[in-house]
XYZ file of C-alpha atoms in Angstrom:
600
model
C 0.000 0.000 0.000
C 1.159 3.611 -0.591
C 2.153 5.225 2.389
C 1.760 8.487 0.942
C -2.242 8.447 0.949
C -3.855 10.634 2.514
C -6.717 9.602 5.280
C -10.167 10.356 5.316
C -10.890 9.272 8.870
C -11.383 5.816 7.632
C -11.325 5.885 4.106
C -8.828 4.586 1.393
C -8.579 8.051 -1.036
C -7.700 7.422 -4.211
C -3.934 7.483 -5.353
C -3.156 11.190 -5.755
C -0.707 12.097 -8.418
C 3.302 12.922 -7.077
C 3.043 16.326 -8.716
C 0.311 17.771 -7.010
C 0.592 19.438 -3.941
C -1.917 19.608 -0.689
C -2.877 23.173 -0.604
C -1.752 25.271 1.330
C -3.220 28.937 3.227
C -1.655 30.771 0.176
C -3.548 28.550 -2.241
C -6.776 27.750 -0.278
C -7.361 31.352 0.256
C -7.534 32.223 -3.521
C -9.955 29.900 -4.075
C -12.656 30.628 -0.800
C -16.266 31.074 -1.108
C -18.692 32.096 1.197
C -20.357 29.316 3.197
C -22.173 29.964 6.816
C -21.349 28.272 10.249
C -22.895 26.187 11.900
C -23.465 23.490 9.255
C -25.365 21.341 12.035
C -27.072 24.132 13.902
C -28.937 23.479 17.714
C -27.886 21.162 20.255
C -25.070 18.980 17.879
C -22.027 19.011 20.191
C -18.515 17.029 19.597
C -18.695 15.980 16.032
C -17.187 13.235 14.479
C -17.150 12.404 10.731
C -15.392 10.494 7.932
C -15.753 9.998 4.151
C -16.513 6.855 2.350
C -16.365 7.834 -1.087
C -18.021 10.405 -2.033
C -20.607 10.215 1.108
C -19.807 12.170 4.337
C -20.828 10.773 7.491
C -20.912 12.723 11.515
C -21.871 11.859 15.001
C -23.008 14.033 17.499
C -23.051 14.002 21.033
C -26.537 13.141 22.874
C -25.756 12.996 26.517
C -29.051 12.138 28.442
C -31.086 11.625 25.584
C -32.024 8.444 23.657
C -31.865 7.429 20.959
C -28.125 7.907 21.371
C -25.651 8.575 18.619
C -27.159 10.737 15.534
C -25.974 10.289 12.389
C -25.937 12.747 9.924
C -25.185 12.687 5.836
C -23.622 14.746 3.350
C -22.351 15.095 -0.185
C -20.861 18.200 0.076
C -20.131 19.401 3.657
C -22.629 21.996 3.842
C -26.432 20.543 3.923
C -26.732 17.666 6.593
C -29.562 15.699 6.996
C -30.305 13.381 10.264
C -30.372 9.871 8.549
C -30.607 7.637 12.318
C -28.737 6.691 15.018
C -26.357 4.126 16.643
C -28.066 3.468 20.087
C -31.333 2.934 19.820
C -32.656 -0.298 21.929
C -31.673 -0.590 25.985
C -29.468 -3.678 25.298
C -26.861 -1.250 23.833
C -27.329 1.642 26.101
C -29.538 2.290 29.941
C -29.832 5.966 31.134
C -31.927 6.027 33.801
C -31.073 8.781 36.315
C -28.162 10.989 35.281
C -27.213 14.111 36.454
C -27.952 16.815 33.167
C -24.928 16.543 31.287
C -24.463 12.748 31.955
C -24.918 10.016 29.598
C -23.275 9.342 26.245
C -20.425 11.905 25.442
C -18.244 12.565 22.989
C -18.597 9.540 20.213
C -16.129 8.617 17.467
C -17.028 7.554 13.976
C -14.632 5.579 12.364
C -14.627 2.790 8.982
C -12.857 -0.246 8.821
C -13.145 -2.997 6.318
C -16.496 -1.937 4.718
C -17.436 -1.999 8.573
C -18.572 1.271 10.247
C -17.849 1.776 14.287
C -18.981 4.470 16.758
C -17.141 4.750 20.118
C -18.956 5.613 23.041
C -18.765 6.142 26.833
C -22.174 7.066 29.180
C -21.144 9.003 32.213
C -23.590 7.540 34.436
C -22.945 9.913 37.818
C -21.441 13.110 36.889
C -21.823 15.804 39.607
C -19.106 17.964 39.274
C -20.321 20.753 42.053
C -18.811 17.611 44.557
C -16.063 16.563 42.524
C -17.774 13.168 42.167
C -17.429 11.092 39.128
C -18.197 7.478 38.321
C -15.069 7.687 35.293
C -17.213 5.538 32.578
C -15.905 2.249 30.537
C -15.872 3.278 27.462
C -17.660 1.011 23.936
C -18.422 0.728 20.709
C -20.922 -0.748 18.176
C -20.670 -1.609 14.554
C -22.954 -2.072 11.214
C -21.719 -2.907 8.028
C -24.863 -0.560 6.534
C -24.885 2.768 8.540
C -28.385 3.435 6.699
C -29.765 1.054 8.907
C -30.052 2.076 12.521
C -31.750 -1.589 14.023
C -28.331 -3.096 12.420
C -25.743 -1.614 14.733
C -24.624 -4.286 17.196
C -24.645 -4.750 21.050
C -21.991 -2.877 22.752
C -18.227 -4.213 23.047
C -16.796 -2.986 26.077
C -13.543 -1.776 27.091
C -11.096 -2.250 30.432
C -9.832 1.136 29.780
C -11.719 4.047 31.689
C -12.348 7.398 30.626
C -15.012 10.066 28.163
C -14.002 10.550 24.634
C -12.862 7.229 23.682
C -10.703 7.608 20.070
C -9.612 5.238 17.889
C -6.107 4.862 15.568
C -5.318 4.630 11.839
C -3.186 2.357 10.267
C 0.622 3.570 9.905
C -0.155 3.081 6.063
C -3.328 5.255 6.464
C -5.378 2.457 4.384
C -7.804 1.941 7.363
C -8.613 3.235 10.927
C -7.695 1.407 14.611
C -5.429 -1.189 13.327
C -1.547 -0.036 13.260
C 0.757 -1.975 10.762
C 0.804 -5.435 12.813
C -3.148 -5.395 13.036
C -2.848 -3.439 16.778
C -5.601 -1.448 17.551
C -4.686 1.682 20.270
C -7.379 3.033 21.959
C -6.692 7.008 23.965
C -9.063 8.212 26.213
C -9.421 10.995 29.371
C -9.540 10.349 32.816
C -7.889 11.844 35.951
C -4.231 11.489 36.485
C -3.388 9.103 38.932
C -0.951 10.936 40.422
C -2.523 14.216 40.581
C -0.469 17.876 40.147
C 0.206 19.105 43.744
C -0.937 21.555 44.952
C -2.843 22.697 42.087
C -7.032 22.537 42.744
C -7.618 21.737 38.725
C -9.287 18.763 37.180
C -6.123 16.958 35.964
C -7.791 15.224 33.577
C -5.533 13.674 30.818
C -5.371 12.263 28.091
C -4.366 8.515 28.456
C -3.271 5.486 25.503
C -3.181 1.940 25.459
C -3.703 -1.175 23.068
C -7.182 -3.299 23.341
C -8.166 -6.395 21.758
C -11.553 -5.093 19.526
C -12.934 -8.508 19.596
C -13.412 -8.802 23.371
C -12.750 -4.875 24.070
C -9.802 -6.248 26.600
C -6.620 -3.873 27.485
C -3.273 -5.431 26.063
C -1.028 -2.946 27.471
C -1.573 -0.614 31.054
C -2.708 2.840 30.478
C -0.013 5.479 29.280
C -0.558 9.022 29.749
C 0.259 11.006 26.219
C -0.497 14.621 27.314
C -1.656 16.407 29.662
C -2.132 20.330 30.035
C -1.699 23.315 31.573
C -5.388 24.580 31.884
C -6.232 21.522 33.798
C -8.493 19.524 31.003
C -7.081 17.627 27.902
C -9.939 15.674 26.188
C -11.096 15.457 22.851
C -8.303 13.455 21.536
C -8.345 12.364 17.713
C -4.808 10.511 16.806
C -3.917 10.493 12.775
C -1.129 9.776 10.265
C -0.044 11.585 7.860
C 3.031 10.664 6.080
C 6.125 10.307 8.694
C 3.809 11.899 11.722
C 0.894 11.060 13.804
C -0.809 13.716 15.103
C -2.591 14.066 18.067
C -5.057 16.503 18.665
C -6.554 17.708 21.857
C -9.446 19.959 22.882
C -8.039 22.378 26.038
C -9.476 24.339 28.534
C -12.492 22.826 29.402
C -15.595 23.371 27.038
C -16.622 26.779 28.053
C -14.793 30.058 27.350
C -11.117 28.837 27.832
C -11.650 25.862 25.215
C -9.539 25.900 22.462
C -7.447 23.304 20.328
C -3.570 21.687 20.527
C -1.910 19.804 18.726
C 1.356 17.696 18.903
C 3.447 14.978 16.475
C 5.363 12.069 16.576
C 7.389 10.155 14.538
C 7.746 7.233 16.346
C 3.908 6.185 16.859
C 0.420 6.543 19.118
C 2.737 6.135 22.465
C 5.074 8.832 21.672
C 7.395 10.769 22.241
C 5.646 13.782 21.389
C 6.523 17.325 19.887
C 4.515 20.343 20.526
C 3.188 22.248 17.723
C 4.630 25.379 17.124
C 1.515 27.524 17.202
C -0.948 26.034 19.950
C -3.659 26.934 20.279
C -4.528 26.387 16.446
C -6.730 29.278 16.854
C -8.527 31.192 20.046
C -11.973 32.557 20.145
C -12.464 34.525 23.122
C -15.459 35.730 25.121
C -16.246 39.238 22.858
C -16.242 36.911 19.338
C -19.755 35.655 17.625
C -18.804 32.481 18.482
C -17.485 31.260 21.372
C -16.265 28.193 23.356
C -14.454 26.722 20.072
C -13.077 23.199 20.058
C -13.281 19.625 19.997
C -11.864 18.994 16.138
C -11.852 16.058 13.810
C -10.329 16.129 10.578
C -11.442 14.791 7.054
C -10.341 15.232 3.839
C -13.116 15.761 0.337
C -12.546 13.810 -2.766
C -10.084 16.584 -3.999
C -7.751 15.961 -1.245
C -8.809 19.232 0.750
C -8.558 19.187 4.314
C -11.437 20.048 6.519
C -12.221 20.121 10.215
C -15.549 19.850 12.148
C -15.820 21.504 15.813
C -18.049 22.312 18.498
C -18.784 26.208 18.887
C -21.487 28.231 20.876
C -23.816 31.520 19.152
C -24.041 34.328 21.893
C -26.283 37.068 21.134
C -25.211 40.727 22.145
C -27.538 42.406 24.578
C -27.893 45.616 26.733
C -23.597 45.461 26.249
C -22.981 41.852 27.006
C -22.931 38.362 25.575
C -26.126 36.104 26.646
C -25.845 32.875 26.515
C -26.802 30.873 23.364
C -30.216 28.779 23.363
C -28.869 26.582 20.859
C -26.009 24.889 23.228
C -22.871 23.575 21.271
C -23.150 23.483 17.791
C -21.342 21.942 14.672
C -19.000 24.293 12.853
C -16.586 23.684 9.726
C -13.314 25.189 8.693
C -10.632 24.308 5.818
C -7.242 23.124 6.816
C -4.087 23.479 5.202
C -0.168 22.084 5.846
C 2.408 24.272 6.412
C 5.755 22.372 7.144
C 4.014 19.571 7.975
C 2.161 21.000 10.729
C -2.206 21.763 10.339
C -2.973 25.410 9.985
C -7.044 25.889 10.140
C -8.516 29.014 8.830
C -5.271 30.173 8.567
C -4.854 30.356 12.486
C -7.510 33.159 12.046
C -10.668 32.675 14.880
C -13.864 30.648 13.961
C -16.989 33.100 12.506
C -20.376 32.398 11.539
C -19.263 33.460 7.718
C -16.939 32.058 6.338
C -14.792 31.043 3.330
C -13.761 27.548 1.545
C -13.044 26.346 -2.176
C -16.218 25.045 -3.791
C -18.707 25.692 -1.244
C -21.971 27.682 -1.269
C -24.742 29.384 1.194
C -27.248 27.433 3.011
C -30.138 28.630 4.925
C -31.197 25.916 7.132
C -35.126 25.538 6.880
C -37.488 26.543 9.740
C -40.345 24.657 8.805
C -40.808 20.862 10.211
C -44.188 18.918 10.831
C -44.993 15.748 12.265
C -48.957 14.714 11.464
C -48.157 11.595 12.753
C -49.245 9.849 10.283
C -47.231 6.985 10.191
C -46.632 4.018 12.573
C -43.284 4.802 13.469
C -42.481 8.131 14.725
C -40.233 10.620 12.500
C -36.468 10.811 13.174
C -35.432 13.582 15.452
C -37.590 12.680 18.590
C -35.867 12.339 21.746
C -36.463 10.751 25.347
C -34.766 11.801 28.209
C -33.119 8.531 29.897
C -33.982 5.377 28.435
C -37.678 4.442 28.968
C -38.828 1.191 30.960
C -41.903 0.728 28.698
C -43.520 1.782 25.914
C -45.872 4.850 26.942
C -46.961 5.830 23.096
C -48.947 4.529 20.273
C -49.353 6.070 17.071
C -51.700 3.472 15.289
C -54.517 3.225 18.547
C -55.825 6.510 17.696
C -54.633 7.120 13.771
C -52.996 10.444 12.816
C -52.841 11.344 16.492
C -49.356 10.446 18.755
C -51.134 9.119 21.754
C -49.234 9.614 25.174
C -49.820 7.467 28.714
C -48.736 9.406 31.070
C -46.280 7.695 33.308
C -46.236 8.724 37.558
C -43.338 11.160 37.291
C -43.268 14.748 36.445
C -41.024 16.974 34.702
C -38.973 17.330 37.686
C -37.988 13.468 38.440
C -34.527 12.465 37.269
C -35.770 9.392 35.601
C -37.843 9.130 32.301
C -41.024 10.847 32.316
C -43.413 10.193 29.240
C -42.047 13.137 27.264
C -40.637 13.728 23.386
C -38.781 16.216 22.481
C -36.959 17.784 19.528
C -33.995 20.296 18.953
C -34.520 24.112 18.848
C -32.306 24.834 15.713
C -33.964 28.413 14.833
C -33.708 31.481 16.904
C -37.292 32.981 15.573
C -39.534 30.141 15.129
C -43.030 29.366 16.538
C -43.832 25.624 18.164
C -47.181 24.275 17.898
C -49.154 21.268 18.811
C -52.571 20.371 19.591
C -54.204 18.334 22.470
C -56.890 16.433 23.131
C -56.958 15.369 27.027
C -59.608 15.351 29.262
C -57.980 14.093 32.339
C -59.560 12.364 35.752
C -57.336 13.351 38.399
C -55.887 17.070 39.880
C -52.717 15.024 39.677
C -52.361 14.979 36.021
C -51.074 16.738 33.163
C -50.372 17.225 29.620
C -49.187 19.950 27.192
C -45.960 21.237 25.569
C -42.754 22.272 27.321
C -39.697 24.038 26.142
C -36.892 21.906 28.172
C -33.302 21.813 29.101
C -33.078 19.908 31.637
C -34.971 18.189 34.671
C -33.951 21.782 37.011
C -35.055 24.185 33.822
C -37.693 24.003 31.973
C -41.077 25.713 31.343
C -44.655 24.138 30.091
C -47.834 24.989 29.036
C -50.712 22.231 30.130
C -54.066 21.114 30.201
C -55.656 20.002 33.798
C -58.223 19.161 35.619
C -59.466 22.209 37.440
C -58.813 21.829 41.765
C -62.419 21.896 42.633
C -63.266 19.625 39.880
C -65.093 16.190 40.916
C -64.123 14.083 38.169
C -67.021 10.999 39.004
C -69.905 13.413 38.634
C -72.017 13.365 35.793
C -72.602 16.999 35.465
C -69.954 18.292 32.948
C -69.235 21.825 35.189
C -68.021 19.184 37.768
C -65.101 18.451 35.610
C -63.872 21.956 34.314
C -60.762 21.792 33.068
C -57.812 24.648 33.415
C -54.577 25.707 31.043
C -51.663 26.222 33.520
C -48.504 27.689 32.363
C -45.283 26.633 34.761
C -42.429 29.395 34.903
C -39.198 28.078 34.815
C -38.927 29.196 38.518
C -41.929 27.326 39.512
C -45.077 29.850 39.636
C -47.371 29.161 37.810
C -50.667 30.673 36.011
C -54.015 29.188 35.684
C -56.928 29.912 33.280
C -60.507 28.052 33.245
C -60.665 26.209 29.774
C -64.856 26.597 28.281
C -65.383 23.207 27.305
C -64.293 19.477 28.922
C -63.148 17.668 26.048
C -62.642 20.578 23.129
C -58.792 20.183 21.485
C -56.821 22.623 22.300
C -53.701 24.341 20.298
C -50.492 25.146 22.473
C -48.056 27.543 20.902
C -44.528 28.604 22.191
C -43.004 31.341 20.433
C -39.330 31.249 20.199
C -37.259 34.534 19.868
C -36.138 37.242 22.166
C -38.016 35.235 24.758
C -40.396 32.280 24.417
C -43.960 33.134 25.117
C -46.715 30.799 25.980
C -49.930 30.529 24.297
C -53.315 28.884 23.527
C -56.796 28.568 21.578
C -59.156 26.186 22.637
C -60.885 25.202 19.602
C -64.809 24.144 18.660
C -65.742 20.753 18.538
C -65.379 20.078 15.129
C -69.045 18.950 12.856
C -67.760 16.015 10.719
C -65.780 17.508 7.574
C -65.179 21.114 9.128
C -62.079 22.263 10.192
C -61.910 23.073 14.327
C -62.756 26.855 14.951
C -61.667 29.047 17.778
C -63.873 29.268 20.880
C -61.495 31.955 22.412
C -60.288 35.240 22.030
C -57.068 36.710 23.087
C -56.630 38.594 26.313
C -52.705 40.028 25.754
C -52.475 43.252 24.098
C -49.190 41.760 22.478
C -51.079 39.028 20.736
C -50.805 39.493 17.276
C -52.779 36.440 15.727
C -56.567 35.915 16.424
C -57.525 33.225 18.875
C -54.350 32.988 20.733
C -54.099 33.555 24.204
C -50.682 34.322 26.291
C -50.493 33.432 29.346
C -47.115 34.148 30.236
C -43.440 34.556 28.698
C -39.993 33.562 29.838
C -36.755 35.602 28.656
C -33.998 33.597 26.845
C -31.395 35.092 29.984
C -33.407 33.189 32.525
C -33.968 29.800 30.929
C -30.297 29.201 29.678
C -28.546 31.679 32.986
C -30.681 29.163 35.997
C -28.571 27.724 37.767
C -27.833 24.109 38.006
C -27.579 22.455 41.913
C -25.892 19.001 40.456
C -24.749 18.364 36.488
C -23.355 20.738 34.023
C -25.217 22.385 30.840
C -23.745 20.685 28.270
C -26.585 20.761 26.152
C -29.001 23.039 24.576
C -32.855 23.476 24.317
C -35.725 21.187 23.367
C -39.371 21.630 22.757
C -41.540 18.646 23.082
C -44.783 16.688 24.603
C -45.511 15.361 27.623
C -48.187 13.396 29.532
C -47.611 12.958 33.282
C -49.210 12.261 36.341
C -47.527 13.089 40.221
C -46.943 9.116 41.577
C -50.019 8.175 39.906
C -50.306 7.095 35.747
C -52.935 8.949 33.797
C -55.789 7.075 33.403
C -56.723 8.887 30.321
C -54.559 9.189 27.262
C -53.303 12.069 25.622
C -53.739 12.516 22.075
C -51.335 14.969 20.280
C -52.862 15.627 16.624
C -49.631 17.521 14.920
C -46.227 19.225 16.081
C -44.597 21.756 14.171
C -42.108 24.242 13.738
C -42.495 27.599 11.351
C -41.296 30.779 10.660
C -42.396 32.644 13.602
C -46.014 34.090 13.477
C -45.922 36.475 16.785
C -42.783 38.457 16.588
């Protein structure tokens, strides 16, 4: 085999002719065009890709949610569509009552052998306000047709412990995680073992060792390959190219000190290893538009051009100052170029939200989604948070409805409540559902929430009114009420006119998320449903709708967490729930949607 090929994270690239050269920062910048960041936009943290001819395939991080693993396709770097994911059934992955920002970090994609693996590792107690850990052991699964999410095996496990697990190429760069003698290395992060003293920082490092991939056991101990300075080394991604491996390492921690190293060696994944002579690659600090920047991986296109994926953050400027984004991490993409054998990216210049590469093009993500639920399956892009004991849906009971039992545990419970929920990728966009629920019990709810985590989240809901006396036959005995929940727990009650009319929630997403309803008239077989109310806010600006309440971006993403770390960002969805007692009633959800924004 030709040592000289280039690598595409797993992919053999055709034999490139002697005479032409990689480009470099000179070349790549006469040939940029405009392109906007992020490719992957809303909660899409710590990608992952590779190429397998002319296909492009990434994994994001999911943390607490389930299905675990998306994976997203490409032709051409710049449109992305979600096409499944990699942990999907509890025999390959159980979250049941993390901390927010536990679960599945941090994957790796990788292609061997017309075989496709993901490596994974699911924090399963992460509470960082004690200093407490549970360090997780580390997976992966594999499919030979990445189309195909049932095909993707049970988890292998590893001995080694530690969050983003990496694999390593081939010293001939034909393949990825076997070396020349078939020995695959596997580099993860976990604490030192002898700590830094003195020092109160994290020590975590990043850590190397060979494993057996048919039983996932260690064939070597543990050696530490680099630590840093700031405290946190993670992220690591090892490849070849030519003479040197590379290893690259997200520093800093992934808030505003992250940022990305790199190092080479000639002698292989163990080391030694020489810094790079401009670390950090680049540095975005905490007055750019984006922010946090970090976590690369590297692929090249079919024309030999070097790219890199990373995580960044959208702040919006306000009043003077940066609030936080809504969206969470995000996936960004930059060109790379070699300069003496070492990776520049974007020509050391800091990551932006426009930005330049040869033969690339604007994109304007779409606002508009709908699920009718008209199918028996539900579309891709639903999430649960924690992996669910039982099923608590049906879509084909009720047709063209998603029907919801309501399991005992509320919004607030750490473990899975009967909720679905999708990314917020749009800034200005309105959510909408409608509801039909006429429940038995004061203990009972259903409605739409806009959701971060388990601490932070605010919901609009339909309920059975306090006085109410559900076993009477007289229909004023079982009034129901709309309540909207703030995200610091007060909440607002209206009397709903009818006992068993459908009702349309609305959030609208923008500046801050306001809450909203119509509670329609029964509907005369072939008519469309009609509004029975009028609006009560001055600021409503679409008949029928009434506000009950709004919640500024600040406070959602700025609440603070007692246990767990934000590591992701926010969700709309539906939920059914009852306080330690099921819902005896279902809830029928007749649509979701997102669209361009109606009340801004």
């Amino acid at each position: 085999h030709n040592k000289d090929h280039i690598l595409s994270n797993g992919h053999l690239n055709p034999i490139v002719d002697s005479s032409l050269q990689i480009p470099n920062s000179t070349t790549l910048e006469r040939n940029r065009k405009m392109y906007s960041n992020p490719i992957i936009p809303g909660f899409n943290p710590d990608p992952s890709l590779i190429r397998v001819n002319n296909d492009f395939f990434l994994v994001t991080s999911t943390f607490e949610y389930v299905p675990g693993a998306p994976i997203y396709h490409s032709t051409d770097l710049i449109q992305w569509k979600l096409i499944g994911h990699a942990l999907t059934r509890p025999s390959q992955l159980q979250i049941h009552t993390p901390e927010p920002g536990g679960g599945v970090w941090a994957t790796t994609l990788r292609y061997h052998k017309g075989v496709f693996y993901i490596l994974a590792a699911s924090f399963e107690r992460y509470r960082p306000q004690d200093d407490d850990r549970v360090w997780p052991r580390g997976f992966y699964v594999k499919t030979g047709n990445i189309w195909d999410s049932d095909s993707w095996s049970d988890p292998v496990y590893f001995d080694q412990v530690g969050f983003d697990p990496d694999g390593v190429p081939e010293t001939d760069m034909r393949q990825i995680f076997w070396d020349d003698d078939d020995t695959a290395y596997l580099s993860t992060t976990y604490r030192k073992i002898h700590r830094t003293p003195g020092k109160p920082i994290k020590d975590f490092a990043i850590h190397i060792s060979t494993v057996d991939l048919e039983t996932g056991n260690a064939t070597s101990t543990p050696r530490l390959i680099r630590e840093s300075s700031s405290g946190v080394a993670e992220g690591s991604h090892i490849f070849k190219r030519g003479k040197y491996y590379y290893l690259f390492t997200a520093e800093g921690g992934t808030e505003s000190g992250h940022c990305e190293w790199v190092n080479r060696s000639e002698t292989g994944p163990f080391g030694p290893w020489e810094l790079g002579p401009n670390n950090p690659l680049w540095r975005n600090g905490v007055n750019d538009e984006v922010q946090n920047t970090g976590h690369a991986d590297l692929v090249t296109d079919v024309n030999g051009q070097w790219w890199a994926v990373l995580l960044g953050v959208r702040p919006v400027q306000r009043d003077g100052y940066w609030e936080e984004s809504v969206f969470g991490r995000e996936t960004f993409l930059v060109p790379l170029a070699w300069e003496n054998d070492w990776p520049v990216l974007n020509g050391g210049g800091k990551i932006t939200l426009h930005y330049g590469g040869p033969q690339l093009y604007q994109f304007q993500h779409p606002v508009e989604w709908r699920d009718d639920f008209a199918s028996s399956t539900l579309q891709l892009g639903w999430y649960r948070k924690n992996t669910p004991v039982k099923k608590d849906y049906s879509l084909t009971t009720r047709p063209n409805y998603l029907r919801l039992h309501g399991n005992p545990y509320t919004l607030s419970i750490p473990t899975c409540p009967t909720l679905f929920l999708r990314k917020q990728t749009h800034r200005f966009c309105t959510w909408e559902t409608s509801l039909s629920f006429s429940p038995t019990s004061p203990n009972t709810e259903a409605g739409t929430v806009l959701w971060l985590n388990y601490f932070t989240y605010s919901s609009i809901g339909i309920r059975l009114s306090p006085g109410a006396e559900p076993e009477s036959n007289d229909s004023h005995s079982k009034k129901r009420i709309i309540r909207f929940r703030h995200v610091s727990g007060e909440a607002i009650d209206m009397d709903l006119s009818t006992v068993s009319n459908e009702v349309t929630l609305v959030i609208a997403c923008g500046d801050e998320y306001k809450f909203g309803f119509r509670e329609e008239e029964e509907q005369e077989e072939g008519e469309s449903f009609t509004s029975s109310s009028t609006s009560t806010s001055a600021s409503n600006t679409s008949p029928g709708i009434t506000w009950l309440g709004s919640i500024s971006n600040k406070d959602m993403v700025e609440a603070p967490l007692p246990v767990g770390a934000l590591f992701t960002g926010m969700m709309l969805g539906l939920y059914a729930f009852g306080d330690r007692e099921s819902c005896l009633v279902p809830a029928d959800f007749g649509h979701a949607e997102f669209r361009s924004n109606d009340y801004y």
